[in-house]
PDB file of C-alpha atoms in Angstrom:
ATOM      1  CA  UNK H   1      48.588 -41.452 -56.826  1.00 51.00           C
ATOM      2  CA  UNK H   2      46.663 -38.235 -57.053  1.00 57.00           C
ATOM      3  CA  UNK H   3      43.235 -37.399 -58.288  1.00 55.00           C
ATOM      4  CA  UNK H   4      44.764 -35.709 -61.298  1.00 52.00           C
ATOM      5  CA  UNK H   5      46.239 -39.005 -62.423  1.00 57.00           C
ATOM      6  CA  UNK H   6      42.799 -40.630 -62.672  1.00 61.00           C
ATOM      7  CA  UNK H   7      41.582 -38.066 -65.224  1.00 62.00           C
ATOM      8  CA  UNK H   8      40.261 -35.416 -62.923  1.00 63.00           C
ATOM      9  CA  UNK H   9      40.334 -32.112 -64.731  1.00 71.00           C
ATOM     10  CA  UNK H  10      39.525 -29.244 -62.371  1.00 69.00           C
ATOM     11  CA  UNK H  11      38.723 -26.834 -65.217  1.00 74.00           C
ATOM     12  CA  UNK H  12      36.192 -29.227 -66.719  1.00 77.00           C
ATOM     13  CA  UNK H  13      34.600 -29.802 -63.324  1.00 75.00           C
ATOM     14  CA  UNK H  14      34.313 -26.060 -62.767  1.00 77.00           C
ATOM     15  CA  UNK H  15      32.778 -25.629 -66.234  1.00 77.00           C
ATOM     16  CA  UNK H  16      30.310 -28.503 -65.618  1.00 78.00           C
ATOM     17  CA  UNK H  17      29.357 -27.070 -62.205  1.00 69.00           C
ATOM     18  CA  UNK H  18      28.967 -23.597 -63.694  1.00 76.00           C
ATOM     19  CA  UNK H  19      26.805 -24.991 -66.507  1.00 75.00           C
ATOM     20  CA  UNK H  20      24.660 -26.933 -64.027  1.00 76.00           C
ATOM     21  CA  UNK H  21      24.352 -23.865 -61.788  1.00 69.00           C
ATOM     22  CA  UNK H  22      23.406 -21.720 -64.802  1.00 71.00           C
ATOM     23  CA  UNK H  23      20.752 -24.198 -65.935  1.00 77.00           C
ATOM     24  CA  UNK H  24      19.378 -24.399 -62.427  1.00 76.00           C
ATOM     25  CA  UNK H  25      19.317 -20.598 -62.113  1.00 73.00           C
ATOM     26  CA  UNK H  26      17.533 -20.377 -65.487  1.00 78.00           C
ATOM     27  CA  UNK H  27      14.912 -22.912 -64.376  1.00 77.00           C
ATOM     28  CA  UNK H  28      14.413 -21.072 -61.092  1.00 79.00           C
ATOM     29  CA  UNK H  29      14.117 -17.737 -62.922  1.00 74.00           C
ATOM     30  CA  UNK H  30      11.602 -19.180 -65.410  1.00 75.00           C
ATOM     31  CA  UNK H  31       9.552 -20.643 -62.555  1.00 75.00           C
ATOM     32  CA  UNK H  32       9.692 -17.394 -60.612  1.00 72.00           C
ATOM     33  CA  UNK H  33       8.757 -15.417 -63.723  1.00 76.00           C
ATOM     34  CA  UNK H  34       5.788 -17.691 -64.355  1.00 75.00           C
ATOM     35  CA  UNK H  35       4.717 -17.354 -60.747  1.00 79.00           C
ATOM     36  CA  UNK H  36       5.103 -13.562 -60.901  1.00 74.00           C
ATOM     37  CA  UNK H  37       3.002 -13.396 -64.070  1.00 77.00           C
ATOM     38  CA  UNK H  38       0.326 -15.602 -62.508  1.00 77.00           C
ATOM     39  CA  UNK H  39       0.383 -13.582 -59.285  1.00 76.00           C
ATOM     40  CA  UNK H  40       0.146 -10.265 -61.137  1.00 79.00           C
ATOM     41  CA  UNK H  41      -2.704 -11.631 -63.265  1.00 78.00           C
ATOM     42  CA  UNK H  42      -4.486 -12.655 -60.079  1.00 77.00           C
ATOM     43  CA  UNK H  43      -3.896  -9.210 -58.556  1.00 77.00           C
ATOM     44  CA  UNK H  44      -5.144  -7.488 -61.730  1.00 75.00           C
ATOM     45  CA  UNK H  45      -8.195  -9.748 -61.825  1.00 78.00           C
ATOM     46  CA  UNK H  46      -8.973  -9.049 -58.191  1.00 80.00           C
ATOM     47  CA  UNK H  47      -8.449  -5.302 -58.658  1.00 75.00           C
ATOM     48  CA  UNK H  48     -10.683  -5.283 -61.733  1.00 81.00           C
ATOM     49  CA  UNK H  49     -13.409  -7.156 -59.891  1.00 83.00           C
ATOM     50  CA  UNK H  50     -13.107  -4.844 -56.895  1.00 76.00           C
ATOM     51  CA  UNK H  51     -13.107  -1.766 -59.149  1.00 78.00           C
ATOM     52  CA  UNK H  52     -16.228  -2.959 -60.943  1.00 80.00           C
ATOM     53  CA  UNK H  53     -17.942  -3.623 -57.609  1.00 79.00           C
ATOM     54  CA  UNK H  54     -17.003  -0.157 -56.326  1.00 83.00           C
ATOM     55  CA  UNK H  55     -18.163   1.501 -59.550  1.00 80.00           C
ATOM     56  CA  UNK H  56     -21.463  -0.379 -59.407  1.00 82.00           C
ATOM     57  CA  UNK H  57     -21.972   0.596 -55.768  1.00 80.00           C
ATOM     58  CA  UNK H  58     -21.120   4.247 -56.517  1.00 79.00           C
ATOM     59  CA  UNK H  59     -23.477   4.267 -59.494  1.00 81.00           C
ATOM     60  CA  UNK H  60     -26.261   2.817 -57.350  1.00 81.00           C
ATOM     61  CA  UNK H  61     -25.597   5.377 -54.611  1.00 80.00           C
ATOM     62  CA  UNK H  62     -25.596   8.251 -57.118  1.00 84.00           C
ATOM     63  CA  UNK H  63     -28.858   7.046 -58.656  1.00 83.00           C
ATOM     64  CA  UNK H  64     -30.391   6.802 -55.184  1.00 83.00           C
ATOM     65  CA  UNK H  65     -29.196  10.316 -54.275  1.00 86.00           C
ATOM     66  CA  UNK H  66     -30.474  11.724 -57.589  1.00 86.00           C
ATOM     67  CA  UNK H  67     -33.849  10.100 -56.965  1.00 89.00           C
ATOM     68  CA  UNK H  68     -34.034  11.547 -53.431  1.00 89.00           C
ATOM     69  CA  UNK H  69     -33.049  14.997 -54.752  1.00 89.00           C
ATOM     70  CA  UNK H  70     -35.751  14.827 -57.444  1.00 88.00           C
ATOM     71  CA  UNK H  71     -38.334  13.814 -54.835  1.00 90.00           C
ATOM     72  CA  UNK H  72     -37.270  16.687 -52.560  1.00 89.00           C
ATOM     73  CA  UNK H  73     -37.450  19.192 -55.438  1.00 87.00           C
ATOM     74  CA  UNK H  74     -40.897  17.918 -56.477  1.00 88.00           C
ATOM     75  CA  UNK H  75     -42.126  18.296 -52.899  1.00 89.00           C
ATOM     76  CA  UNK H  76     -40.785  21.867 -52.701  1.00 89.00           C
ATOM     77  CA  UNK H  77     -42.385  22.752 -56.066  1.00 88.00           C
ATOM     78  CA  UNK H  78     -45.721  21.302 -54.894  1.00 89.00           C
ATOM     79  CA  UNK H  79     -45.495  23.382 -51.713  1.00 91.00           C
ATOM     80  CA  UNK H  80     -44.988  26.620 -53.715  1.00 89.00           C
ATOM     81  CA  UNK H  81     -47.526  25.774 -56.484  1.00 89.00           C
ATOM     82  CA  UNK H  82     -50.640  27.096 -54.638  1.00 91.00           C
ATOM     83  CA  UNK H  83     -49.020  30.549 -54.361  1.00 90.00           C
ATOM     84  CA  UNK H  84     -48.295  30.510 -58.095  1.00 87.00           C
ATOM     85  CA  UNK H  85     -51.870  29.433 -58.902  1.00 90.00           C
ATOM     86  CA  UNK H  86     -53.272  32.229 -56.747  1.00 90.00           C
ATOM     87  CA  UNK H  87     -51.024  34.789 -58.474  1.00 87.00           C
ATOM     88  CA  UNK H  88     -52.033  33.463 -61.904  1.00 86.00           C
ATOM     89  CA  UNK H  89     -55.727  33.880 -61.009  1.00 88.00           C
ATOM     90  CA  UNK H  90     -55.008  37.567 -60.426  1.00 86.00           C
ATOM     91  CA  UNK H  91     -53.845  38.035 -64.043  1.00 84.00           C
ATOM     92  CA  UNK H  92     -56.479  35.811 -65.664  1.00 86.00           C
ATOM     93  CA  UNK H  93     -57.745  37.193 -68.988  1.00 83.00           C
ATOM     94  CA  UNK H  94     -54.951  39.776 -69.341  1.00 83.00           C
ATOM     95  CA  UNK H  95     -52.082  40.141 -71.804  1.00 82.00           C
ATOM     96  CA  UNK H  96     -49.781  39.110 -68.986  1.00 81.00           C
ATOM     97  CA  UNK H  97     -51.425  35.687 -68.987  1.00 82.00           C
ATOM     98  CA  UNK H  98     -50.933  35.440 -72.761  1.00 83.00           C
ATOM     99  CA  UNK H  99     -47.276  36.398 -72.387  1.00 82.00           C
ATOM    100  CA  UNK H 100     -46.709  33.899 -69.622  1.00 82.00           C
ATOM    101  CA  UNK H 101     -48.537  31.209 -71.594  1.00 81.00           C
ATOM    102  CA  UNK H 102     -46.082  31.648 -74.483  1.00 84.00           C
ATOM    103  CA  UNK H 103     -43.198  30.553 -72.264  1.00 82.00           C
ATOM    104  CA  UNK H 104     -42.317  27.017 -71.309  1.00 85.00           C
ATOM    105  CA  UNK H 105     -42.006  25.878 -67.713  1.00 88.00           C
ATOM    106  CA  UNK H 106     -39.785  28.071 -65.586  1.00 88.00           C
ATOM    107  CA  UNK H 107     -36.102  27.111 -66.113  1.00 89.00           C
ATOM    108  CA  UNK H 108     -35.468  27.901 -62.453  1.00 90.00           C
ATOM    109  CA  UNK H 109     -37.504  25.453 -60.355  1.00 91.00           C
ATOM    110  CA  UNK H 110     -40.163  27.466 -58.546  1.00 91.00           C
ATOM    111  CA  UNK H 111     -39.655  26.726 -54.872  1.00 92.00           C
ATOM    112  CA  UNK H 112     -39.897  28.923 -51.798  1.00 93.00           C
ATOM    113  CA  UNK H 113     -36.079  29.069 -51.534  1.00 92.00           C
ATOM    114  CA  UNK H 114     -35.556  29.981 -55.203  1.00 91.00           C
ATOM    115  CA  UNK H 115     -38.305  32.617 -55.047  1.00 92.00           C
ATOM    116  CA  UNK H 116     -36.574  34.167 -52.022  1.00 92.00           C
ATOM    117  CA  UNK H 117     -33.263  34.238 -53.933  1.00 91.00           C
ATOM    118  CA  UNK H 118     -34.919  35.916 -56.917  1.00 91.00           C
ATOM    119  CA  UNK H 119     -36.682  38.468 -54.719  1.00 91.00           C
ATOM    120  CA  UNK H 120     -33.468  39.443 -52.957  1.00 88.00           C
ATOM    121  CA  UNK H 121     -31.258  39.519 -56.069  1.00 87.00           C
ATOM    122  CA  UNK H 122     -33.547  41.530 -58.350  1.00 84.00           C
ATOM    123  CA  UNK H 123     -35.109  43.032 -55.844  1.00 85.00           C
ATOM    124  CA  UNK H 124     -38.803  42.221 -56.052  1.00 90.00           C
ATOM    125  CA  UNK H 125     -41.290  43.396 -53.393  1.00 91.00           C
ATOM    126  CA  UNK H 126     -42.153  40.785 -50.794  1.00 89.00           C
ATOM    127  CA  UNK H 127     -45.889  40.845 -51.486  1.00 92.00           C
ATOM    128  CA  UNK H 128     -45.430  39.763 -55.120  1.00 91.00           C
ATOM    129  CA  UNK H 129     -45.213  36.099 -56.130  1.00 92.00           C
ATOM    130  CA  UNK H 130     -42.608  34.862 -58.593  1.00 92.00           C
ATOM    131  CA  UNK H 131     -44.489  32.872 -61.262  1.00 92.00           C
ATOM    132  CA  UNK H 132     -41.617  32.354 -63.763  1.00 91.00           C
ATOM    133  CA  UNK H 133     -37.867  32.871 -63.534  1.00 92.00           C
ATOM    134  CA  UNK H 134     -34.662  32.284 -65.412  1.00 91.00           C
ATOM    135  CA  UNK H 135     -31.759  33.621 -63.385  1.00 89.00           C
ATOM    136  CA  UNK H 136     -28.129  33.073 -62.438  1.00 88.00           C
ATOM    137  CA  UNK H 137     -26.950  33.757 -58.908  1.00 84.00           C
ATOM    138  CA  UNK H 138     -23.207  34.161 -59.332  1.00 81.00           C
ATOM    139  CA  UNK H 139     -21.159  37.219 -58.336  1.00 79.00           C
ATOM    140  CA  UNK H 140     -23.411  39.470 -60.420  1.00 80.00           C
ATOM    141  CA  UNK H 141     -26.922  37.978 -60.435  1.00 85.00           C
ATOM    142  CA  UNK H 142     -28.860  38.425 -63.652  1.00 87.00           C
ATOM    143  CA  UNK H 143     -31.899  37.089 -65.447  1.00 90.00           C
ATOM    144  CA  UNK H 144     -35.631  37.511 -65.955  1.00 91.00           C
ATOM    145  CA  UNK H 145     -38.369  37.093 -63.373  1.00 92.00           C
ATOM    146  CA  UNK H 146     -42.124  37.452 -63.767  1.00 91.00           C
ATOM    147  CA  UNK H 147     -44.634  38.173 -61.041  1.00 91.00           C
ATOM    148  CA  UNK H 148     -48.360  38.894 -61.159  1.00 90.00           C
ATOM    149  CA  UNK H 149     -47.452  42.617 -61.227  1.00 90.00           C
ATOM    150  CA  UNK H 150     -44.807  42.713 -63.944  1.00 87.00           C
ATOM    151  CA  UNK H 151     -41.558  41.544 -65.486  1.00 89.00           C
ATOM    152  CA  UNK H 152     -38.167  42.227 -63.914  1.00 90.00           C
ATOM    153  CA  UNK H 153     -35.010  42.021 -65.996  1.00 89.00           C
ATOM    154  CA  UNK H 154     -31.626  42.371 -64.363  1.00 88.00           C
ATOM    155  CA  UNK H 155     -28.677  42.729 -66.728  1.00 84.00           C
ATOM    156  CA  UNK H 156     -25.122  42.314 -65.492  1.00 72.00           C
ATOM    157  CA  UNK H 157     -23.512  43.651 -68.691  1.00 67.00           C
ATOM    158  CA  UNK H 158     -24.088  46.690 -70.827  1.00 62.00           C
ATOM    159  CA  UNK H 159     -25.231  45.502 -74.245  1.00 58.00           C
ATOM    160  CA  UNK H 160     -24.124  48.755 -75.895  1.00 59.00           C
ATOM    161  CA  UNK H 161     -20.777  49.170 -74.142  1.00 61.00           C
ATOM    162  CA  UNK H 162     -18.259  51.493 -75.779  1.00 62.00           C
ATOM    163  CA  UNK H 163     -14.580  50.700 -75.428  1.00 66.00           C
ATOM    164  CA  UNK H 164     -12.742  53.120 -73.177  1.00 64.00           C
ATOM    165  CA  UNK H 165     -15.853  54.221 -71.311  1.00 64.00           C
ATOM    166  CA  UNK H 166     -16.503  53.274 -67.726  1.00 62.00           C
ATOM    167  CA  UNK H 167     -18.546  50.103 -67.338  1.00 64.00           C
ATOM    168  CA  UNK H 168     -21.926  50.482 -65.714  1.00 64.00           C
ATOM    169  CA  UNK H 169     -23.241  48.573 -62.771  1.00 70.00           C
ATOM    170  CA  UNK H 170     -25.914  45.918 -63.142  1.00 73.00           C
ATOM    171  CA  UNK H 171     -29.197  47.406 -64.287  1.00 79.00           C
ATOM    172  CA  UNK H 172     -32.702  46.455 -63.233  1.00 81.00           C
ATOM    173  CA  UNK H 173     -35.594  46.974 -65.660  1.00 81.00           C
ATOM    174  CA  UNK H 174     -39.228  46.704 -64.627  1.00 84.00           C
ATOM    175  CA  UNK H 175     -42.165  46.408 -67.011  1.00 86.00           C
ATOM    176  CA  UNK H 176     -45.610  46.608 -65.462  1.00 85.00           C
TER     177      UNK H 176
END
């Protein structure tokens, strides 16, 4: 007597085993997928938390650096202020004082370093004190600077340029 005589059907057994294996594989895949989703959510949550912490730390560091820079600039302005006050006393009661009074605070912070840049770029004599300035120090410095002796204007472009003509160099104007 063989196993086939007792109702053993190999094809049915293979189909049942395949079905069971497929169901098991599906359950494993669903479990793995759920675990992967949970793991990726945990990773995203951790990354978000870490990113927020880094951003907060960077923001705090930037604020601290900005505060230190502002303090340094204020100290440099305070160091240069007595020179400006002395120069302003020299023009007291003149039209130059009226002119200077019509302007707002100097757009270029008045510090020893900035005054040296202005004096070298325009050029302004060493013995004069820069009391107001609005200048750019790129490849072709330009702007306006005022001292107790006059106003210096350095133009890096010709306002009345004619096409086809040779461009002029920067020009320095001085008004006493």
